[in-house]
Amino acid sequence: MYTYLLIAILIGAGLYFFIRTKALPLRLFAESVRVVTEKPQDEKSISSFRALMLSTASRVGVGNIAGVASAVALGGAGAVFWMWLIAFLGASTAFVESTLAQVYKRRSAHGHSYGGPAHYIEQALKTPWLGYIFAFSLIATYVGGFNLVASYSVKEAFSTYGFFNEATTPYVIGLILAVLVAGAVFGGIKKLSSVTVVLVPLMAMIYIVLSLVLIVVNITQVPAVFAEIFRSAFDFQAIFGAFAGSAVMQGIKRGLYSNEAGVGSAPNAAATASVSHPVKQGLVQMLSVWIDTAIICTATALAVLSSGIEGSEDLKGVPLVQDAWATVFGSMGPHMVTAALCVFAFTTLIGNYSYAESNLQFILRREPRQWELMLFRGASAVIVFAGAIAEFSLA
């Protein structure tokens, strides 16, 4: 389903919204940048910028490094073009789903806004049972699935180091991650937004600047890289010869997984913002898709492709990026990639948790009691620990 049906639905929705909004991602791009800086209606509420950083924290994660490198290794340079196309369409979907989150958001007894797809499925579609299915699915996927994978990926990034001991190191990594995540999530959504508002822009800027350094050093290769991106994107013989592993499929899957447009995750962050009009938060979340795919994913792809390191079935993901960075930064390159991966994974972990807590509130039909929150947050930290000591086979 993930390979074909779900992809067709998400692309179809993106194309439909792009047409119905009359190419809104292009027409109102400048406006989306402007509204990010607007102050919240209520000083105690979460601003548009904080909501943007919270959703970007979840979007920008392990996939921006490991996933993009794997897509390029398995699908070729053409996968980058299809990632761009998905971001182009996904921005329209992100606008619509996040605007709806603002329209149908609710306020807690403490005055905090909350909402998301589960809420507007119930209110707009009059199908509360479907809202429950969505809420349970999101909690299972983001806290149970994605956070396991993010924690596992951090462990894997350290597996190439000499000090790594299969019997003990995963437990140490898992414990450190679990403690850090617990420290963030036990403070609540407001605390989470305070963490992400600092970490996300800082980590993104450092990673982008370092990627640009690598690209500039290999600037003579860049024209050939862009030529290869467009050539292999439309190499239809290769595409239809092995469609599941082609540039089209790899780029589409990576774009959809990374920017999460249409998945229903970011609207949970969008609903927490205090804005003067619902559309403004839709524009802000549209910008998050561009940040994730058009900027950060592209930075990874161009850095790898311009380095001259060839990806393959045996050399993909984090090791491929580490080898690419080593061509410019020497022995420090792999360490820098590992550090970036750790920070990306951490912000993903806490961003994913924030979505889950919002949907827990929907399921309970009230604000969770303190002991319920403590149990839920504790279980989330345990899952993070479990991911580091587990063994997966990731595509």
CSV table of C-alpha atoms in Angstrom, one decimal:
chain,number,residue,atom,x,y,z
A,1,MET,CA,0.0,0.0,0.0
A,2,TYR,CA,2.8,2.4,0.9
A,3,THR,CA,4.5,1.8,-2.4
A,4,TYR,CA,1.5,2.5,-4.7
A,5,LEU,CA,-1.9,3.3,-3.4
A,6,LEU,CA,-0.9,5.7,-0.6
A,7,ILE,CA,1.5,7.5,-2.9
A,8,ALA,CA,-1.2,7.9,-5.6
A,9,ILE,CA,-3.6,9.3,-3.0
A,10,LEU,CA,-1.2,11.8,-1.6
A,11,ILE,CA,0.0,13.0,-5.0
A,12,GLY,CA,-3.6,13.2,-6.3
A,13,ALA,CA,-4.6,15.3,-3.3
A,14,GLY,CA,-1.6,17.6,-3.7
A,15,LEU,CA,-2.3,18.1,-7.4
A,16,TYR,CA,-6.0,18.8,-6.6
A,17,PHE,CA,-5.3,21.3,-3.9
A,18,PHE,CA,-2.6,23.0,-6.0
A,19,ILE,CA,-5.1,23.5,-8.8
A,20,ARG,CA,-8.0,24.5,-6.5
A,21,THR,CA,-5.9,27.1,-4.7
A,22,LYS,CA,-4.6,28.4,-8.0
A,23,ALA,CA,-0.9,27.6,-7.4
A,24,LEU,CA,-1.0,29.1,-3.9
A,25,PRO,CA,2.5,27.9,-3.0
A,26,LEU,CA,3.9,30.2,-5.7
A,27,ARG,CA,1.5,33.1,-5.4
A,28,LEU,CA,1.8,33.5,-1.6
A,29,PHE,CA,5.3,32.3,-0.9
A,30,ALA,CA,6.4,35.8,0.1
A,31,GLU,CA,3.4,36.2,2.3
A,32,SER,CA,4.1,32.9,4.1
A,33,VAL,CA,7.6,34.3,5.1
A,34,ARG,CA,6.0,37.5,6.3
A,35,VAL,CA,3.3,35.9,8.6
A,36,VAL,CA,5.9,33.8,10.4
A,37,THR,CA,7.1,36.8,12.3
A,38,GLU,CA,3.6,37.9,13.5
A,39,LYS,CA,3.1,37.9,17.3
A,40,PRO,CA,0.4,35.7,18.8
A,41,GLN,CA,-3.0,37.1,19.6
A,42,ASP,CA,-2.5,36.1,23.2
A,43,GLU,CA,1.0,36.6,24.7
A,44,LYS,CA,0.6,33.3,26.7
A,45,SER,CA,-0.1,31.4,23.5
A,46,ILE,CA,2.2,29.8,21.0
A,47,SER,CA,3.3,32.0,18.2
A,48,SER,CA,3.3,31.1,14.5
A,49,PHE,CA,7.1,30.8,14.6
A,50,ARG,CA,7.0,28.4,17.5
A,51,ALA,CA,4.4,26.3,15.8
A,52,LEU,CA,6.5,26.3,12.6
A,53,MET,CA,9.6,25.1,14.6
A,54,LEU,CA,7.5,22.4,16.3
A,55,SER,CA,6.3,20.9,13.0
A,56,THR,CA,9.7,21.4,11.4
A,57,ALA,CA,11.3,19.6,14.3
A,58,SER,CA,9.3,16.5,13.3
A,59,ARG,CA,9.7,16.9,9.6
A,60,VAL,CA,13.5,17.5,9.7
A,61,GLY,CA,14.9,14.3,11.0
A,62,VAL,CA,16.9,11.2,10.2
A,63,GLY,CA,15.3,11.0,6.8
A,64,ASN,CA,16.9,14.3,5.7
A,65,ILE,CA,20.3,12.7,6.0
A,66,ALA,CA,20.0,8.9,5.8
A,67,GLY,CA,16.8,8.8,3.7
A,68,VAL,CA,17.9,11.2,1.1
A,69,ALA,CA,21.3,9.5,0.7
A,70,SER,CA,19.5,6.1,0.3
A,71,ALA,CA,17.2,7.6,-2.3
A,72,VAL,CA,20.1,8.9,-4.4
A,73,ALA,CA,22.0,5.7,-4.0
A,74,LEU,CA,19.1,3.4,-5.0
A,75,GLY,CA,17.3,5.7,-7.4
A,76,GLY,CA,20.1,7.8,-8.8
A,77,ALA,CA,20.3,11.6,-9.1
A,78,GLY,CA,16.9,11.8,-10.7
A,79,ALA,CA,15.3,11.1,-7.4
A,80,VAL,CA,16.1,14.7,-6.3
A,81,PHE,CA,13.9,16.1,-9.0
A,82,TRP,CA,10.9,14.0,-7.9
A,83,MET,CA,11.5,15.1,-4.3
A,84,TRP,CA,11.3,18.7,-5.5
A,85,LEU,CA,8.0,18.0,-7.3
A,86,ILE,CA,6.5,16.3,-4.3
A,87,ALA,CA,7.4,19.4,-2.2
A,88,PHE,CA,5.8,21.6,-4.8
A,89,LEU,CA,2.5,19.7,-4.6
A,90,GLY,CA,2.8,18.9,-0.9
A,91,ALA,CA,3.0,22.6,0.0
A,92,SER,CA,-0.6,22.9,-1.1
A,93,THR,CA,-1.7,20.0,0.9
A,94,ALA,CA,0.1,21.3,4.0
A,95,PHE,CA,-1.7,24.7,3.6
A,96,VAL,CA,-5.1,23.1,3.5
A,97,GLU,CA,-4.7,20.6,6.3
A,98,SER,CA,-3.1,23.2,8.6
A,99,THR,CA,-5.8,25.8,7.8
A,100,LEU,CA,-8.4,23.3,8.7
A,101,ALA,CA,-6.6,22.6,12.0
A,102,GLN,CA,-7.0,26.3,12.9
A,103,VAL,CA,-10.6,26.5,11.8
A,104,TYR,CA,-11.6,23.5,14.0
A,105,LYS,CA,-9.2,23.9,16.9
A,106,ARG,CA,-10.4,23.9,20.5
A,107,ARG,CA,-9.3,25.6,23.8
A,108,SER,CA,-8.4,23.8,27.0
A,109,ALA,CA,-9.5,24.9,30.4
A,110,HIS,CA,-6.1,26.5,30.8
A,111,GLY,CA,-6.6,28.6,27.6
A,112,HIS,CA,-4.2,26.6,25.4
A,113,SER,CA,-5.3,25.8,21.8
A,114,TYR,CA,-5.2,22.3,20.5
A,115,GLY,CA,-6.6,20.3,17.5
A,116,GLY,CA,-5.6,18.5,14.4
A,117,PRO,CA,-7.1,16.1,11.8
A,118,ALA,CA,-8.9,13.9,14.4
A,119,HIS,CA,-10.8,17.0,15.5
A,120,TYR,CA,-11.8,18.2,12.1
A,121,ILE,CA,-12.6,14.7,10.9
A,122,GLU,CA,-15.1,14.5,13.8
A,123,GLN,CA,-16.5,18.0,13.4
A,124,ALA,CA,-16.5,18.6,9.6
A,125,LEU,CA,-17.1,15.1,8.4
A,126,LYS,CA,-19.4,14.1,11.4
A,127,THR,CA,-17.5,10.8,11.7
A,128,PRO,CA,-16.1,10.6,15.3
A,129,TRP,CA,-15.2,6.9,14.8
A,130,LEU,CA,-12.9,7.9,12.0
A,131,GLY,CA,-11.3,10.5,14.2
A,132,TYR,CA,-10.6,7.9,16.8
A,133,ILE,CA,-9.0,5.6,14.3
A,134,PHE,CA,-6.8,8.5,13.1
A,135,ALA,CA,-5.8,9.4,16.7
A,136,PHE,CA,-4.9,5.9,17.6
A,137,SER,CA,-3.0,5.4,14.4
A,138,LEU,CA,-1.0,8.6,14.8
A,139,ILE,CA,0.1,7.7,18.3
A,140,ALA,CA,1.1,4.2,17.3
A,141,THR,CA,2.9,5.5,14.2
A,142,TYR,CA,4.8,8.5,15.6
A,143,VAL,CA,5.6,7.4,19.2
A,144,GLY,CA,5.7,3.6,18.5
A,145,GLY,CA,7.0,3.5,15.0
A,146,PHE,CA,8.9,6.6,13.9
A,147,ASN,CA,10.5,7.2,17.3
A,148,LEU,CA,11.8,3.6,17.4
A,149,VAL,CA,13.4,4.2,14.0
A,150,ALA,CA,14.9,7.6,14.9
A,151,SER,CA,16.5,6.1,18.0
A,152,TYR,CA,17.7,3.1,16.1
A,153,SER,CA,19.3,5.3,13.4
A,154,VAL,CA,21.3,7.2,16.1
A,155,LYS,CA,22.6,3.8,17.3
A,156,GLU,CA,23.5,2.8,13.8
A,157,ALA,CA,25.4,6.1,13.2
A,158,PHE,CA,27.7,5.1,16.0
A,159,SER,CA,28.1,1.5,15.0
A,160,THR,CA,31.1,2.4,12.7
A,161,TYR,CA,33.1,3.8,15.5
A,162,GLY,CA,35.9,1.8,17.2
A,163,PHE,CA,34.5,2.3,20.7
A,164,PHE,CA,31.1,0.7,19.7
A,165,ASN,CA,30.4,-2.4,21.6
A,166,GLU,CA,27.3,-4.3,20.5
A,167,ALA,CA,26.7,-5.6,24.0
A,168,THR,CA,26.8,-2.3,25.9
A,169,THR,CA,26.9,0.8,23.6
A,170,PRO,CA,23.3,0.6,22.3
A,171,TYR,CA,22.1,0.6,26.0
A,172,VAL,CA,24.1,3.7,26.7
A,173,ILE,CA,22.9,5.5,23.6
A,174,GLY,CA,19.3,4.5,24.4
A,175,LEU,CA,19.5,5.6,28.0
A,176,ILE,CA,21.0,9.0,27.0
A,177,LEU,CA,18.3,9.6,24.4
A,178,ALA,CA,15.5,8.5,26.7
A,179,VAL,CA,16.7,10.8,29.5
A,180,LEU,CA,17.0,13.8,27.1
A,181,VAL,CA,13.5,13.1,25.6
A,182,ALA,CA,12.0,12.7,29.1
A,183,GLY,CA,13.5,16.0,30.2
A,184,ALA,CA,11.9,17.7,27.2
A,185,VAL,CA,8.4,16.1,27.1
A,186,PHE,CA,7.7,16.2,30.9
A,187,GLY,CA,7.6,20.0,30.6
A,188,GLY,CA,4.6,19.9,28.2
A,189,ILE,CA,3.9,21.4,24.8
A,190,LYS,CA,5.0,24.9,25.8
A,191,LYS,CA,8.3,23.5,27.0
A,192,LEU,CA,8.7,21.5,23.8
A,193,SER,CA,8.1,24.6,21.7
A,194,SER,CA,10.7,26.4,23.7
A,195,VAL,CA,13.3,23.6,23.0
A,196,THR,CA,12.5,23.4,19.3
A,197,VAL,CA,12.4,27.2,18.7
A,198,VAL,CA,16.2,27.2,19.6
A,199,LEU,CA,17.4,23.9,18.3
A,200,VAL,CA,15.6,23.7,14.9
A,201,PRO,CA,16.8,26.9,13.3
A,202,LEU,CA,20.3,26.5,14.8
A,203,MET,CA,20.8,22.9,13.6
A,204,ALA,CA,19.3,23.7,10.2
A,205,MET,CA,21.6,26.7,9.6
A,206,ILE,CA,24.7,24.8,10.7
A,207,TYR,CA,23.9,21.8,8.6
A,208,ILE,CA,23.0,23.9,5.5
A,209,VAL,CA,26.2,26.1,5.8
A,210,LEU,CA,28.5,23.0,6.1
A,211,SER,CA,26.7,21.3,3.2
A,212,LEU,CA,27.2,24.5,1.2
A,213,VAL,CA,30.9,24.5,2.0
A,214,LEU,CA,31.2,20.9,0.6
A,215,ILE,CA,29.2,22.0,-2.5
A,216,VAL,CA,31.3,25.1,-3.1
A,217,VAL,CA,34.6,23.1,-2.8
A,218,ASN,CA,33.2,20.8,-5.5
A,219,ILE,CA,31.6,23.7,-7.5
A,220,THR,CA,33.0,22.5,-10.8
A,221,GLN,CA,30.9,19.3,-10.4
A,222,VAL,CA,27.6,21.1,-9.7
A,223,PRO,CA,26.6,21.8,-13.4
A,224,ALA,CA,27.1,18.1,-14.2
A,225,VAL,CA,25.1,17.2,-11.1
A,226,PHE,CA,22.1,19.3,-12.1
A,227,ALA,CA,22.4,17.9,-15.6
A,228,GLU,CA,22.3,14.4,-14.2
A,229,ILE,CA,19.4,15.2,-12.0
A,230,PHE,CA,17.2,16.2,-14.9
A,231,ARG,CA,18.5,13.6,-17.3
A,232,SER,CA,18.0,10.6,-15.0
A,233,ALA,CA,14.6,12.0,-13.8
A,234,PHE,CA,13.2,11.5,-17.3
A,235,ASP,CA,15.1,8.3,-18.2
A,236,PHE,CA,11.9,6.4,-18.9
A,237,GLN,CA,13.6,3.2,-19.9
A,238,ALA,CA,15.3,2.9,-16.5
A,239,ILE,CA,12.1,4.1,-14.8
A,240,PHE,CA,9.8,1.5,-16.3
A,241,GLY,CA,12.4,-1.2,-16.3
A,242,ALA,CA,12.5,-1.3,-12.5
A,243,PHE,CA,9.8,1.1,-11.3
A,244,ALA,CA,9.8,0.2,-7.6
A,245,GLY,CA,13.5,1.1,-7.3
A,246,SER,CA,13.6,3.9,-9.9
A,247,ALA,CA,14.4,7.6,-9.5
A,248,VAL,CA,10.6,8.4,-9.6
A,249,MET,CA,9.6,6.0,-6.8
A,250,GLN,CA,12.7,6.7,-4.6
A,251,GLY,CA,12.2,10.5,-5.0
A,252,ILE,CA,8.4,10.4,-4.4
A,253,LYS,CA,8.7,8.1,-1.3
A,254,ARG,CA,11.5,10.2,0.2
A,255,GLY,CA,9.6,13.5,-0.5
A,256,LEU,CA,6.4,12.2,1.0
A,257,TYR,CA,8.0,10.7,4.1
A,258,SER,CA,10.2,13.7,4.7
A,259,ASN,CA,7.8,16.6,4.4
A,260,GLU,CA,4.8,14.7,5.8
A,261,ALA,CA,2.3,16.8,3.8
A,262,GLY,CA,-1.0,15.1,3.8
A,263,VAL,CA,0.0,12.6,6.6
A,264,GLY,CA,-1.9,14.6,9.2
A,265,SER,CA,0.9,15.2,11.6
A,266,ALA,CA,1.8,18.9,11.2
A,267,PRO,CA,-1.8,20.2,11.7
A,268,ASN,CA,-1.5,19.1,15.3
A,269,ALA,CA,1.3,21.7,15.7
A,270,ALA,CA,-0.6,24.2,13.6
A,271,ALA,CA,-3.6,24.1,15.9
A,272,THR,CA,-1.6,25.3,18.9
A,273,ALA,CA,-0.7,28.6,17.3
A,274,SER,CA,-2.5,31.9,18.1
A,275,VAL,CA,-3.1,33.7,14.9
A,276,SER,CA,-5.5,36.4,13.6
A,277,HIS,CA,-6.8,34.2,10.7
A,278,PRO,CA,-6.6,30.4,10.1
A,279,VAL,CA,-5.1,30.9,6.7
A,280,LYS,CA,-2.0,32.5,8.2
A,281,GLN,CA,-1.0,29.2,9.9
A,282,GLY,CA,-1.7,27.4,6.7
A,283,LEU,CA,0.8,29.6,5.0
A,284,VAL,CA,3.3,29.1,7.8
A,285,GLN,CA,3.1,25.3,7.6
A,286,MET,CA,3.4,25.5,3.8
A,287,LEU,CA,6.8,27.1,4.4
A,288,SER,CA,7.8,24.2,6.6
A,289,VAL,CA,7.6,21.9,3.6
A,290,TRP,CA,9.9,24.1,1.6
A,291,ILE,CA,12.4,24.2,4.5
A,292,ASP,CA,12.4,20.5,4.8
A,293,THR,CA,12.5,19.3,1.2
A,294,ALA,CA,13.6,22.1,-1.0
A,295,ILE,CA,16.4,23.3,1.3
A,296,ILE,CA,17.6,20.6,3.7
A,297,CYS,CA,17.0,17.5,1.6
A,298,THR,CA,18.5,19.2,-1.4
A,299,ALA,CA,21.6,20.2,0.7
A,300,THR,CA,22.2,16.6,1.5
A,301,ALA,CA,21.6,15.4,-2.0
A,302,LEU,CA,23.9,18.0,-3.7
A,303,ALA,CA,26.6,17.4,-1.1
A,304,VAL,CA,26.6,13.7,-1.8
A,305,LEU,CA,26.3,14.0,-5.6
A,306,SER,CA,29.0,16.6,-6.0
A,307,SER,CA,31.5,14.7,-3.8
A,308,GLY,CA,32.1,12.0,-6.4
A,309,ILE,CA,31.3,9.2,-3.9
A,310,GLU,CA,29.1,6.6,-5.7
A,311,GLY,CA,26.2,5.3,-3.7
A,312,SER,CA,25.1,1.7,-4.0
A,313,GLU,CA,23.1,-1.0,-2.3
A,314,ASP,CA,26.0,-1.6,0.0
A,315,LEU,CA,26.9,2.1,0.5
A,316,LYS,CA,23.8,4.2,1.3
A,317,GLY,CA,22.2,6.1,4.1
A,318,VAL,CA,24.4,7.6,6.8
A,319,PRO,CA,27.7,5.9,5.7
A,320,LEU,CA,27.3,7.4,2.2
A,321,VAL,CA,26.9,10.9,3.7
A,322,GLN,CA,29.8,10.4,6.1
A,323,ASP,CA,32.0,9.3,3.2
A,324,ALA,CA,31.0,12.3,1.1
A,325,TRP,CA,31.7,14.8,3.9
A,326,ALA,CA,35.1,13.1,4.6
A,327,THR,CA,36.2,14.2,1.1
A,328,VAL,CA,36.2,17.8,2.2
A,329,PHE,CA,36.3,17.8,6.0
A,330,GLY,CA,38.7,14.8,6.4
A,331,SER,CA,38.4,12.6,9.5
A,332,MET,CA,36.1,15.2,11.1
A,333,GLY,CA,33.5,14.7,8.3
A,334,PRO,CA,31.9,11.5,9.7
A,335,HIS,CA,31.8,13.0,13.2
A,336,MET,CA,30.0,16.1,12.0
A,337,VAL,CA,27.4,14.0,10.2
A,338,THR,CA,26.9,11.9,13.3
A,339,ALA,CA,26.4,15.0,15.4
A,340,ALA,CA,23.9,16.4,12.9
A,341,LEU,CA,22.0,13.1,12.9
A,342,CYS,CA,21.8,13.1,16.7
A,343,VAL,CA,20.4,16.6,16.9
A,344,PHE,CA,18.0,15.9,14.0
A,345,ALA,CA,16.8,12.7,15.7
A,346,PHE,CA,16.4,14.4,19.1
A,347,THR,CA,14.1,17.1,17.7
A,348,THR,CA,12.2,14.5,15.7
A,349,LEU,CA,11.6,12.5,18.9
A,350,ILE,CA,10.2,15.4,20.8
A,351,GLY,CA,8.2,16.8,17.8
A,352,ASN,CA,6.6,13.4,17.3
A,353,TYR,CA,5.7,13.2,20.9
A,354,SER,CA,3.9,16.5,20.8
A,355,TYR,CA,1.6,15.2,18.1
A,356,ALA,CA,0.8,12.1,20.1
A,357,GLU,CA,-0.1,14.0,23.2
A,358,SER,CA,-2.5,16.2,21.2
A,359,ASN,CA,-4.3,13.0,20.0
A,360,LEU,CA,-4.3,11.5,23.5
A,361,GLN,CA,-6.4,14.4,24.5
A,362,PHE,CA,-8.9,13.7,21.7
A,363,ILE,CA,-9.2,10.1,22.7
A,364,LEU,CA,-9.8,10.9,26.3
A,365,ARG,CA,-12.3,13.7,25.4
A,366,ARG,CA,-10.7,15.8,28.1
A,367,GLU,CA,-7.3,17.1,29.3
A,368,PRO,CA,-5.3,14.1,30.5
A,369,ARG,CA,-4.9,13.9,34.3
A,370,GLN,CA,-1.4,14.4,35.7
A,371,TRP,CA,-0.8,10.7,36.4
A,372,GLU,CA,-2.0,9.8,32.8
A,373,LEU,CA,0.4,12.3,31.3
A,374,MET,CA,3.2,11.0,33.5
A,375,LEU,CA,2.5,7.4,32.4
A,376,PHE,CA,2.2,8.4,28.7
A,377,ARG,CA,5.4,10.5,28.8
A,378,GLY,CA,7.3,7.7,30.6
A,379,ALA,CA,6.1,5.1,28.1
A,380,SER,CA,7.3,7.4,25.3
A,381,ALA,CA,10.8,7.6,26.8
A,382,VAL,CA,10.9,3.8,27.3
A,383,ILE,CA,10.1,3.4,23.6
A,384,VAL,CA,13.0,5.6,22.6
A,385,PHE,CA,15.3,3.5,24.8
A,386,ALA,CA,13.9,0.3,23.1
A,387,GLY,CA,14.6,1.7,19.6
A,388,ALA,CA,18.3,1.9,20.4
A,389,ILE,CA,18.6,-1.7,21.5
A,390,ALA,CA,16.4,-3.2,18.9
A,391,GLU,CA,17.4,-4.6,15.5
A,392,PHE,CA,15.6,-3.5,12.3
A,393,SER,CA,16.1,-4.0,8.6
A,394,LEU,CA,15.5,-0.5,7.1
A,395,ALA,CA,14.9,0.1,3.4
